[in-house]
């Protein structure tokens, strides 16, 4: 079993305790008391496993639609409230104080546990990490929150109904918890536990956020230097542990626990499958119901560089040939019209087809006479046509290639929350902001070399020389390198370019493509037809999302409003000043 499961962990720990207890002692079977947690390392580990169940991220196929990664072009799905400007202070609700209380109970008692000291230290380090994790996720959303660091009874209103701490105080505590955790943790885990590699990498990320424009409005150089030092230290340690860029980008998610993996949620069948998310990111004919997640926007597709490192330019280039001569990440991430087989039912049978065609051969029906979608209605499909890839693209990234429609719930591709490339890119960003242009460029060269981009004059297509120019290159590189890895939404917020990103789009909205086949219906591309031999038989038109975007001001995105339920529970909590309150999240 490769996942750390809340239920399984607790059951296994209880079973271990029962096996070691007197079978006639019925009290032991009824309840596990606090005393037992601090005397039995297996039960104490189960307690920590519960933290993993509460906090370890897993597959998220919805967050891409909150930004410019994914779109619902011409679909029936309502666009995200973040995009159409209807989100309120209740839209984002993350206040895990019940879980934090359980962590505080553990931290208050673990030093007095009676089992082996090395086990106590390691478990304490993991608990400290998860408390830092929980507070950071609140701070990046709201700014400062109440810092509750001691266990308190739910009835102790003085201890739990407290005002918000300053954002700066929260960052200080988050970093302290990580610094306290790091010496207690194992250097490297081979099974997905929190280790020094994870904690050092996460510390670098925390300080990168602190230095970013969301929190650092005056561009304080000292904060960027902190972020630079932390990410440099993380990389040095990762390198010493044998971590690094995995050679094949596509295989990062398929070759388990490879050297690029830093923080990971592990999935396996039958113990902990992830079939639902896997089903949602493939065509309906291969998915059995759950479909439509992570449909790449045209903006994302356009962002992938050409093989020579230059930019794709929709003003001068032909969308019918968008698949030609792109970097390796494009082919690992984007399933386009005519794409080669990328999941097991397609292998040896059929490419992906997403064009419209005139099935009834009546030019008066449909749109432009094209009323039917190809969508792999082939000899090998047992489901009729679908129109879920309304923008003509599916995601091919992080797919479990081994499952078919009949066993779609058996997916077991791991979710990689932090990988080596992210630490590299965090370091590059901090290096650039501290004037270390050569170090930032060196990172970008490594990232692009792995993406099979040609070196050219040795700069891999990068022409930027100034800090401002290179900042934009780094932002664009993160867009494609981490597509669908839940980084983009938070990056746009911390850079304070959420609103401007949409304002600069044509029509201020995301786009997709409508692809129409113009030839004889009986000769239409099917099965393993080579798209390169028929690309000129299509008409391709860029189309906007069916619903227009209406993004709010940048201040609304930088710090979300505190949910009303939280305000009602605690009269000492102030709302953010960008949401008609008095709390300044920049303090």
Coordinates of C-alpha atoms in Angstrom, one line a residue:
X1 CA 0.0 0.0 0.0
X2 CA 1.6 3.3 -1.1
X3 CA -0.8 5.9 0.1
X4 CA -1.0 7.3 3.7
X5 CA -4.7 6.9 4.3
X6 CA -6.5 8.4 7.3
X7 CA -8.8 5.4 7.8
X8 CA -6.3 2.7 7.0
X9 CA -3.7 4.3 9.2
X10 CA -5.9 4.5 12.2
X11 CA -7.3 1.0 11.7
X12 CA -3.8 -0.5 11.3
X13 CA -2.6 1.2 14.4
X14 CA -5.6 0.0 16.4
X15 CA -5.1 -3.5 15.1
X16 CA -1.4 -3.4 16.1
X17 CA -2.5 -2.3 19.6
X18 CA -5.1 -4.9 20.0
X19 CA -2.8 -7.7 18.8
X20 CA -0.3 -6.7 21.5
X21 CA -2.9 -6.4 24.3
X22 CA -4.5 -8.9 26.6
X23 CA -7.5 -10.4 24.6
X24 CA -9.5 -10.6 27.8
X25 CA -9.1 -6.9 28.5
X26 CA -12.2 -5.6 26.8
X27 CA -11.6 -2.0 27.7
X28 CA -8.6 -1.9 25.3
X29 CA -10.9 -2.7 22.4
X30 CA -13.4 0.1 23.1
X31 CA -11.3 3.2 23.0
X32 CA -7.8 4.4 22.4
X33 CA -7.0 7.0 25.1
X34 CA -4.5 9.8 25.0
X35 CA -2.2 7.8 27.3
X36 CA -2.0 5.0 24.7
X37 CA -1.0 7.5 22.0
X38 CA 2.0 8.6 24.0
X39 CA 3.1 5.1 24.9
X40 CA 2.6 3.3 21.6
X41 CA 4.6 4.5 18.6
X42 CA 2.2 2.8 16.1
X43 CA -0.8 4.7 17.5
X44 CA 1.2 7.9 17.6
X45 CA 2.1 7.4 14.0
X46 CA -1.6 6.8 13.2
X47 CA -2.3 10.2 14.8
X48 CA 0.2 11.8 12.5
X49 CA -1.2 9.9 9.5
X50 CA -4.4 11.7 10.2
X51 CA -2.6 14.9 9.5
X52 CA -1.6 13.6 6.1
X53 CA -5.2 12.7 5.4
X54 CA -6.3 16.2 6.3
X55 CA -3.6 18.2 4.5
X56 CA -1.8 16.3 1.8
X57 CA -3.1 17.7 -1.5
X58 CA -4.4 15.3 -4.2
X59 CA -5.6 15.5 -7.8
X60 CA -7.4 18.8 -8.4
X61 CA -9.0 19.0 -11.9
X62 CA -11.0 22.1 -11.1
X63 CA -8.5 24.8 -10.2
X64 CA -7.3 25.3 -13.8
X65 CA -10.7 26.7 -14.6
X66 CA -10.2 29.4 -12.0
X67 CA -7.5 31.1 -14.2
X68 CA -6.2 31.1 -17.7
X69 CA -5.1 27.4 -17.8
X70 CA -8.5 25.9 -18.6
X71 CA -11.6 27.1 -20.3
X72 CA -15.2 25.9 -21.0
X73 CA -15.5 27.3 -24.5
X74 CA -19.0 26.8 -26.0
X75 CA -19.9 24.5 -23.1
X76 CA -22.7 24.3 -20.7
X77 CA -20.6 24.6 -17.6
X78 CA -20.7 27.9 -15.8
X79 CA -17.3 29.7 -15.8
X80 CA -15.6 30.1 -12.4
X81 CA -16.8 32.9 -10.1
X82 CA -13.2 34.1 -10.0
X83 CA -13.3 34.7 -13.8
X84 CA -16.8 36.2 -14.1
X85 CA -16.4 38.5 -11.1
X86 CA -19.1 37.0 -8.9
X87 CA -16.9 35.6 -6.1
X88 CA -17.6 36.9 -2.6
X89 CA -16.0 36.7 0.8
X90 CA -17.7 33.2 1.1
X91 CA -16.3 31.8 -2.1
X92 CA -13.0 30.7 -0.6
X93 CA -13.3 29.0 2.8
X94 CA -10.2 27.5 4.3
X95 CA -10.1 27.7 8.1
X96 CA -8.8 24.3 9.4
X97 CA -8.6 25.1 13.1
X98 CA -10.1 21.8 14.2
X99 CA -7.1 20.1 12.5
X100 CA -4.7 22.6 13.9
X101 CA -6.0 21.9 17.4
X102 CA -5.3 18.2 16.9
X103 CA -1.8 19.1 15.8
X104 CA -1.3 21.3 18.9
X105 CA -2.5 18.5 21.2
X106 CA 0.1 16.2 19.6
X107 CA 2.9 18.8 19.9
X108 CA 2.0 19.5 23.6
X109 CA 2.4 15.8 24.5
X110 CA 4.9 14.1 22.2
X111 CA 8.0 15.2 24.1
X112 CA 6.7 13.2 27.1
X113 CA 6.0 10.1 25.1
X114 CA 7.7 7.0 26.5
X115 CA 8.8 5.3 23.3
X116 CA 12.1 5.7 21.4
X117 CA 13.5 9.2 21.1
X118 CA 14.3 9.1 17.4
X119 CA 10.7 8.1 16.6
X120 CA 9.3 10.9 18.8
X121 CA 11.5 13.5 17.1
X122 CA 10.6 12.4 13.6
X123 CA 6.8 12.4 14.3
X124 CA 7.2 15.8 16.0
X125 CA 9.0 17.2 12.9
X126 CA 6.1 16.0 10.7
X127 CA 3.5 17.6 13.0
X128 CA 5.4 20.9 13.0
X129 CA 5.5 20.8 9.2
X130 CA 1.8 20.3 8.9
X131 CA 1.0 23.2 11.2
X132 CA 3.2 25.4 9.1
X133 CA 1.5 24.1 6.0
X134 CA -2.0 24.8 7.4
X135 CA -1.1 28.4 8.4
X136 CA 0.6 29.1 5.1
X137 CA -2.4 28.1 3.1
X138 CA -4.6 30.5 5.1
X139 CA -2.1 33.3 5.0
X140 CA -1.6 33.1 1.2
X141 CA -5.4 33.4 0.9
X142 CA -6.4 36.0 3.5
X143 CA -3.2 37.5 5.0
X144 CA -2.9 37.3 8.8
X145 CA -5.0 34.9 10.8
X146 CA -5.3 34.0 14.5
X147 CA -2.2 32.2 15.6
X148 CA -3.3 29.5 18.0
X149 CA -0.3 27.4 19.1
X150 CA -1.5 25.7 22.2
X151 CA -4.3 23.1 22.6
X152 CA -7.5 24.6 24.0
X153 CA -10.8 23.2 24.9
X154 CA -13.6 24.2 22.5
X155 CA -15.4 25.8 25.5
X156 CA -12.4 28.0 26.3
X157 CA -13.5 31.1 24.5
X158 CA -10.7 33.3 25.7
X159 CA -8.1 30.9 24.1
X160 CA -9.9 30.3 20.8
X161 CA -11.8 33.5 20.1
X162 CA -8.9 35.7 19.5
X163 CA -8.2 38.5 16.9
X164 CA -6.1 38.0 13.8
X165 CA -2.4 38.2 14.1
X166 CA -0.5 40.4 11.7
X167 CA 0.6 38.8 8.4
X168 CA 4.2 39.4 9.3
X169 CA 3.7 37.6 12.6
X170 CA 2.2 34.6 10.9
X171 CA 5.1 34.3 8.4
X172 CA 7.5 34.4 11.4
X173 CA 5.7 31.5 13.0
X174 CA 5.4 29.5 9.8
X175 CA 9.2 29.8 9.2
X176 CA 9.9 29.0 12.9
X177 CA 7.8 25.8 12.7
X178 CA 9.7 24.8 9.6
X179 CA 13.1 25.6 11.1
X180 CA 12.1 23.6 14.2
X181 CA 10.9 20.7 12.1
X182 CA 13.9 20.4 9.7
X183 CA 16.5 18.9 12.1
X184 CA 13.9 16.4 13.4
X185 CA 13.1 14.9 10.1
X186 CA 14.7 12.1 8.1
X187 CA 16.9 13.3 5.3
X188 CA 14.9 11.5 2.6
X189 CA 11.8 9.3 2.5
X190 CA 11.2 6.7 -0.1
X191 CA 7.6 6.2 0.7
X192 CA 6.1 9.7 0.6
X193 CA 6.6 10.9 4.2
X194 CA 7.5 14.5 5.0
X195 CA 11.3 14.7 5.2
X196 CA 14.0 17.4 5.1
X197 CA 13.8 17.5 1.3
X198 CA 10.1 18.5 1.6
X199 CA 10.5 20.9 4.5
X200 CA 13.4 22.8 3.0
X201 CA 11.7 23.1 -0.4
X202 CA 8.5 24.3 1.2
X203 CA 10.4 26.9 3.3
X204 CA 11.8 28.3 0.0
X205 CA 8.3 28.5 -1.4
X206 CA 6.9 30.2 1.7
X207 CA 9.6 32.9 1.6
X208 CA 9.1 33.3 -2.2
X209 CA 5.5 34.2 -1.5
X210 CA 6.5 36.6 1.3
X211 CA 8.8 38.4 -1.1
X212 CA 6.3 38.5 -4.0
X213 CA 4.2 41.6 -4.8
X214 CA 1.1 40.2 -3.1
X215 CA 2.9 40.8 0.2
X216 CA 5.9 42.9 -0.7
X217 CA 4.4 46.0 -2.2
X218 CA 7.6 48.1 -1.8
X219 CA 9.8 45.4 -3.4
X220 CA 12.0 45.1 -0.2
X221 CA 15.2 43.5 -1.5
X222 CA 15.9 41.9 1.9
X223 CA 12.8 39.7 1.5
X224 CA 14.0 38.6 -2.0
X225 CA 17.4 37.8 -0.5
X226 CA 15.7 35.6 2.2
X227 CA 13.9 33.7 -0.5
X228 CA 17.0 33.4 -2.6
X229 CA 19.0 32.0 0.4
X230 CA 16.3 29.5 1.4
X231 CA 15.8 28.1 -2.1
X232 CA 19.6 27.9 -2.7
X233 CA 19.9 25.9 0.6
X234 CA 17.0 23.7 -0.5
X235 CA 18.6 22.9 -3.8
X236 CA 22.0 22.2 -2.2
X237 CA 20.4 19.7 0.1
X238 CA 18.3 18.1 -2.7
X239 CA 21.3 17.7 -4.9
X240 CA 23.2 16.0 -2.0
X241 CA 20.3 13.6 -1.7
X242 CA 20.4 12.6 -5.4
X243 CA 17.4 14.7 -6.4
X244 CA 17.3 16.4 -9.8
X245 CA 15.4 17.0 -13.0
X246 CA 14.0 13.7 -14.4
X247 CA 15.2 13.3 -18.0
X248 CA 11.8 12.6 -19.6
X249 CA 9.2 15.2 -18.7
X250 CA 6.2 13.0 -19.6
X251 CA 7.4 10.2 -17.4
X252 CA 7.7 12.3 -14.3
X253 CA 4.1 11.2 -13.3
X254 CA 4.4 7.7 -14.6
X255 CA 7.7 6.5 -13.1
X256 CA 6.9 6.5 -9.5
X257 CA 9.1 8.1 -6.9
X258 CA 11.7 9.2 -9.4
X259 CA 14.4 11.7 -8.5
X260 CA 12.3 14.7 -9.3
X261 CA 9.6 13.9 -6.8
X262 CA 9.9 15.9 -3.5
X263 CA 6.4 16.0 -1.9
X264 CA 3.8 13.4 -3.1
X265 CA 0.4 12.0 -2.4
X266 CA 0.6 8.3 -3.4
X267 CA -2.3 6.5 -5.0
X268 CA -2.8 2.8 -5.6
X269 CA -5.5 0.3 -6.5
X270 CA -7.4 -1.0 -4.7
X271 CA -6.3 0.7 -1.5
X272 CA -6.5 4.3 -2.6
X273 CA -7.3 4.9 -6.3
X274 CA -7.9 8.2 -8.0
X275 CA -10.3 7.1 -10.8
X276 CA -12.6 10.1 -10.5
X277 CA -10.0 12.7 -11.5
X278 CA -8.5 10.4 -14.1
X279 CA -11.9 9.9 -15.7
X280 CA -12.6 13.6 -15.9
X281 CA -9.6 14.5 -18.0
X282 CA -10.2 12.2 -20.9
X283 CA -12.8 12.0 -23.7
X284 CA -16.1 10.5 -22.8
X285 CA -15.7 7.5 -24.9
X286 CA -12.8 6.5 -22.6
X287 CA -14.2 7.9 -19.3
X288 CA -17.7 6.6 -18.5
X289 CA -19.5 9.7 -17.3
X290 CA -16.9 11.9 -15.5
X291 CA -15.6 14.1 -18.2
X292 CA -14.7 17.7 -18.9
X293 CA -11.9 18.6 -16.4
X294 CA -8.7 20.5 -17.3
X295 CA -9.6 21.4 -20.8
X296 CA -6.6 23.5 -21.9
X297 CA -7.4 27.0 -22.9
X298 CA -6.0 28.3 -26.2
X299 CA -4.0 30.8 -24.1
X300 CA -2.2 27.9 -22.4
X301 CA -1.7 26.1 -25.8
X302 CA -0.2 29.3 -27.3
X303 CA 2.2 29.7 -24.4
X304 CA 4.2 26.5 -25.2
X305 CA 7.4 27.5 -27.0
X306 CA 8.5 26.3 -30.4
X307 CA 11.2 23.7 -30.6
X308 CA 13.8 26.4 -31.3
X309 CA 12.7 28.3 -28.2
X310 CA 10.8 31.1 -30.0
X311 CA 7.3 32.0 -29.1
X312 CA 4.2 30.7 -30.9
X313 CA 2.7 33.8 -32.6
X314 CA -1.0 33.4 -33.5
X315 CA -0.9 36.5 -35.5
X316 CA 1.6 35.1 -38.0
X317 CA 1.3 31.3 -37.6
X318 CA -1.2 28.8 -38.8
X319 CA -3.4 27.1 -36.1
X320 CA -3.9 24.1 -38.4
X321 CA -0.2 23.4 -37.8
X322 CA -0.1 24.3 -34.1
X323 CA 1.1 20.8 -33.2
X324 CA 4.3 21.0 -35.3
X325 CA 7.7 21.7 -33.8
X326 CA 6.7 22.5 -30.3
X327 CA 8.7 21.7 -27.2
X328 CA 8.4 18.3 -25.5
X329 CA 6.1 19.6 -22.7
X330 CA 3.4 20.5 -25.3
X331 CA 3.2 16.8 -26.4
X332 CA 3.2 15.6 -22.8
X333 CA 0.4 17.9 -21.7
X334 CA -1.9 18.8 -24.6
X335 CA -4.1 16.4 -26.5
X336 CA -5.0 18.2 -29.7
X337 CA -6.8 17.3 -32.9
X338 CA -4.9 14.5 -34.5
X339 CA -2.7 13.8 -31.5
X340 CA -1.0 10.4 -31.3
X341 CA -2.5 7.8 -29.0
X342 CA -1.9 8.6 -25.3
X343 CA -4.1 6.2 -23.3
X344 CA -4.3 2.4 -23.5
X345 CA -7.6 2.0 -25.6
X346 CA -6.1 4.2 -28.3
X347 CA -2.7 2.5 -28.6
X348 CA -2.4 0.9 -32.0
X349 CA -6.0 1.9 -32.8
X350 CA -6.6 5.6 -33.2
X351 CA -5.4 9.1 -32.8
X352 CA -7.5 11.8 -31.0
X353 CA -9.9 13.6 -33.2
X354 CA -11.9 16.7 -32.1
X355 CA -13.0 18.3 -35.3
X356 CA -16.5 19.1 -36.6
X357 CA -17.8 17.6 -39.8
X358 CA -20.9 17.4 -42.0
X359 CA -22.1 14.0 -41.1
X360 CA -25.5 14.2 -42.8
X361 CA -23.9 15.9 -45.9
X362 CA -26.5 18.7 -45.6
X363 CA -24.7 22.1 -45.6
X364 CA -27.9 23.7 -44.2
X365 CA -27.7 22.0 -40.8
X366 CA -25.4 22.8 -37.9
X367 CA -22.9 25.6 -37.7
X368 CA -21.3 26.4 -41.0
X369 CA -22.8 23.1 -42.2
X370 CA -20.8 21.2 -39.6
X371 CA -23.1 19.7 -37.0
X372 CA -21.2 16.7 -35.7
X373 CA -18.1 16.3 -33.6
X374 CA -15.6 13.6 -34.4
X375 CA -14.5 12.9 -30.8
X376 CA -13.4 9.4 -31.6
X377 CA -16.7 8.0 -32.8
X378 CA -14.8 5.1 -34.3
X379 CA -15.0 1.3 -34.6
X380 CA -13.3 1.1 -31.2
X381 CA -15.7 3.4 -29.3
X382 CA -18.8 2.0 -27.6
X383 CA -20.2 5.5 -26.7
X384 CA -21.6 8.0 -29.1
X385 CA -20.2 11.4 -30.0
X386 CA -19.6 13.9 -27.2
X387 CA -19.0 17.6 -27.1
X388 CA -17.1 18.0 -23.9
X389 CA -13.8 19.3 -25.4
X390 CA -15.6 22.4 -26.5
X391 CA -12.3 24.2 -27.1
X392 CA -10.9 21.2 -29.1
X393 CA -8.3 20.2 -26.5
X394 CA -8.0 17.7 -23.7
X395 CA -5.2 17.3 -21.2
X396 CA -2.8 14.5 -21.6
X397 CA -0.7 15.3 -18.5
X398 CA -0.7 13.1 -15.4
X399 CA -2.9 10.5 -17.1
X400 CA -2.9 6.9 -16.0
X401 CA -2.3 5.4 -19.4
X402 CA -3.0 1.9 -18.2
X403 CA -6.7 2.1 -17.5
X404 CA -9.6 1.9 -19.8
X405 CA -13.3 2.9 -19.6
X406 CA -14.2 -0.4 -18.0
X407 CA -11.7 0.0 -15.1
X408 CA -11.6 3.8 -15.0
X409 CA -11.9 3.9 -11.2
X410 CA -8.6 2.0 -10.8
X411 CA -6.4 5.0 -11.5
X412 CA -3.2 5.1 -9.4
X413 CA -1.0 7.9 -10.8
X414 CA 0.6 9.7 -7.9
X415 CA 0.0 13.4 -7.3
X416 CA 3.3 15.3 -7.1
X417 CA 2.7 18.4 -5.0
X418 CA 6.4 19.6 -5.0
X419 CA 9.0 18.6 -7.6
X420 CA 12.6 19.5 -8.2
X421 CA 11.7 21.8 -11.1
X422 CA 9.5 24.0 -8.8
X423 CA 12.4 24.5 -6.4
X424 CA 14.6 25.4 -9.3
X425 CA 12.1 27.9 -10.7
X426 CA 11.5 29.4 -7.2
X427 CA 15.3 29.8 -7.0
X428 CA 15.5 31.4 -10.5
X429 CA 12.8 33.9 -9.6
X430 CA 14.5 35.0 -6.4
X431 CA 17.9 35.0 -8.2
X432 CA 16.5 37.4 -10.9
X433 CA 14.9 39.7 -8.3
X434 CA 18.3 40.0 -6.5
X435 CA 20.2 40.8 -9.6
X436 CA 21.7 37.4 -10.2
X437 CA 20.6 37.2 -13.9
X438 CA 23.2 34.6 -14.9
X439 CA 22.0 32.2 -12.2
X440 CA 18.3 32.7 -13.2
X441 CA 19.2 32.1 -16.9
X442 CA 21.1 28.9 -16.0
X443 CA 18.0 27.5 -14.4
X444 CA 15.9 28.4 -17.5
X445 CA 18.4 26.7 -19.7
X446 CA 18.2 23.5 -17.7
X447 CA 14.4 23.6 -17.8
X448 CA 14.3 24.2 -21.5
X449 CA 17.0 21.6 -22.3
X450 CA 14.9 19.0 -20.5
X451 CA 12.0 20.1 -22.7
X452 CA 14.1 19.2 -25.8
X453 CA 14.3 22.9 -26.9
X454 CA 17.2 23.4 -29.2
X455 CA 20.1 25.4 -27.6
X456 CA 20.7 27.6 -30.7
X457 CA 23.3 30.2 -29.6
X458 CA 23.3 28.6 -26.2
X459 CA 20.4 30.7 -24.8
X460 CA 17.6 28.2 -25.8
X461 CA 15.6 30.9 -27.5
X462 CA 15.6 33.4 -24.6
X463 CA 16.4 36.9 -25.6
X464 CA 15.7 38.7 -22.3
X465 CA 18.6 40.5 -20.6
X466 CA 17.0 42.9 -18.0
X467 CA 15.4 42.0 -14.6
X468 CA 12.0 43.1 -15.9
X469 CA 12.3 41.1 -19.2
X470 CA 13.5 38.0 -17.4
X471 CA 10.7 38.3 -14.9
X472 CA 8.2 37.9 -17.7
X473 CA 10.1 34.9 -19.2
X474 CA 10.1 33.2 -15.8
X475 CA 6.3 33.8 -15.4
X476 CA 5.7 32.4 -18.9
X477 CA 7.9 29.4 -18.3
X478 CA 6.1 28.5 -15.1
X479 CA 2.8 28.6 -17.0
X480 CA 3.8 25.8 -19.3
X481 CA 6.1 23.8 -17.0
X482 CA 3.5 23.5 -14.2
X483 CA 0.3 23.4 -16.3
X484 CA -2.5 21.8 -14.3
X485 CA -0.3 21.4 -11.2
X486 CA -2.4 24.0 -9.2
X487 CA 0.4 26.6 -9.3
X488 CA -0.9 29.1 -11.9
X489 CA -3.9 30.4 -9.9
X490 CA -1.7 31.2 -6.9
X491 CA 1.1 32.6 -9.0
X492 CA -1.2 35.1 -10.7
X493 CA -2.3 36.3 -7.3
X494 CA 1.1 36.6 -5.7
X495 CA 2.4 38.5 -8.8
X496 CA -0.7 40.7 -8.7
X497 CA -1.4 40.1 -12.4
X498 CA -4.7 38.2 -12.1
X499 CA -6.9 41.0 -13.5
X500 CA -4.4 42.3 -16.0
X501 CA -3.9 38.8 -17.4
X502 CA -7.5 38.7 -18.4
X503 CA -7.7 42.4 -19.4
X504 CA -5.0 41.8 -21.9
X505 CA -6.8 38.9 -23.6
X506 CA -8.7 39.5 -26.8
X507 CA -12.2 40.3 -25.6
X508 CA -10.9 39.9 -22.0
X509 CA -11.7 36.2 -22.0
X510 CA -10.2 32.8 -22.7
X511 CA -10.4 31.1 -26.0
X512 CA -10.5 27.7 -27.7
X513 CA -10.5 26.5 -31.3
X514 CA -13.3 25.4 -33.6
X515 CA -11.8 22.9 -36.1
X516 CA -13.9 22.0 -39.1
X517 CA -13.2 19.3 -41.7
X518 CA -13.8 20.5 -45.2
X519 CA -13.3 17.3 -47.3
X520 CA -15.4 14.3 -48.3
X521 CA -17.2 12.8 -45.3
X522 CA -16.4 9.3 -46.4
X523 CA -12.7 10.2 -46.4
X524 CA -12.6 12.1 -43.2
X525 CA -9.6 11.5 -40.9
X526 CA -10.1 8.6 -38.6
X527 CA -8.2 6.0 -36.7
X528 CA -4.4 6.4 -37.2
X529 CA -4.5 8.9 -40.0
X530 CA -1.4 11.2 -39.7
X531 CA -2.5 14.7 -38.9
X532 CA 0.5 16.0 -40.8
X533 CA -0.9 14.6 -44.0
X534 CA -4.3 16.2 -43.6
X535 CA -3.8 19.4 -41.7
X536 CA -4.7 21.5 -44.8
X537 CA -8.2 19.9 -45.0
X538 CA -9.4 21.8 -41.9
X539 CA -10.6 25.3 -41.2
X540 CA -9.6 26.5 -37.7
X541 CA -11.2 29.5 -35.9
X542 CA -10.3 30.9 -32.5
X543 CA -13.5 31.3 -30.4
X544 CA -14.1 32.9 -27.0
X545 CA -15.7 31.4 -23.9
X546 CA -19.4 31.4 -24.3
X547 CA -19.6 33.5 -21.2
X548 CA -17.6 36.7 -21.0
X549 CA -15.1 37.3 -18.2
X550 CA -15.7 40.1 -15.8
X551 CA -12.7 40.0 -13.4
X552 CA -12.7 42.3 -10.4
X553 CA -9.9 44.6 -9.2
X554 CA -6.5 43.2 -8.4
X555 CA -7.0 44.0 -4.7
X556 CA -10.0 41.7 -4.5
X557 CA -7.8 38.8 -5.8
X558 CA -4.7 39.6 -3.7
X559 CA -6.5 38.8 -0.4
X560 CA -9.8 37.0 -0.3
X561 CA -12.5 38.1 2.2
X562 CA -12.9 36.3 5.5
X563 CA -16.0 34.0 5.2
X564 CA -19.2 35.3 6.9
X565 CA -19.5 32.2 9.1
X566 CA -16.0 32.8 10.5
X567 CA -16.9 36.5 11.2
X568 CA -20.1 35.4 12.9
X569 CA -18.4 32.9 15.1
X570 CA -15.8 35.3 16.4
X571 CA -16.5 39.0 16.9
X572 CA -12.8 39.7 17.3
X573 CA -12.1 38.8 13.7
X574 CA -11.8 41.8 11.4
X575 CA -12.6 41.6 7.7
X576 CA -9.9 42.6 5.2
X577 CA -9.8 46.3 4.2
X578 CA -10.3 45.4 0.6
X579 CA -13.6 43.7 1.5
X580 CA -15.1 46.6 3.4
X581 CA -13.3 45.7 6.7
X582 CA -10.5 47.3 8.8
X583 CA -7.8 44.6 8.8
X584 CA -4.7 45.4 6.8
X585 CA -3.2 42.2 5.4
X586 CA 0.0 44.0 4.4
X587 CA 1.1 44.6 8.0

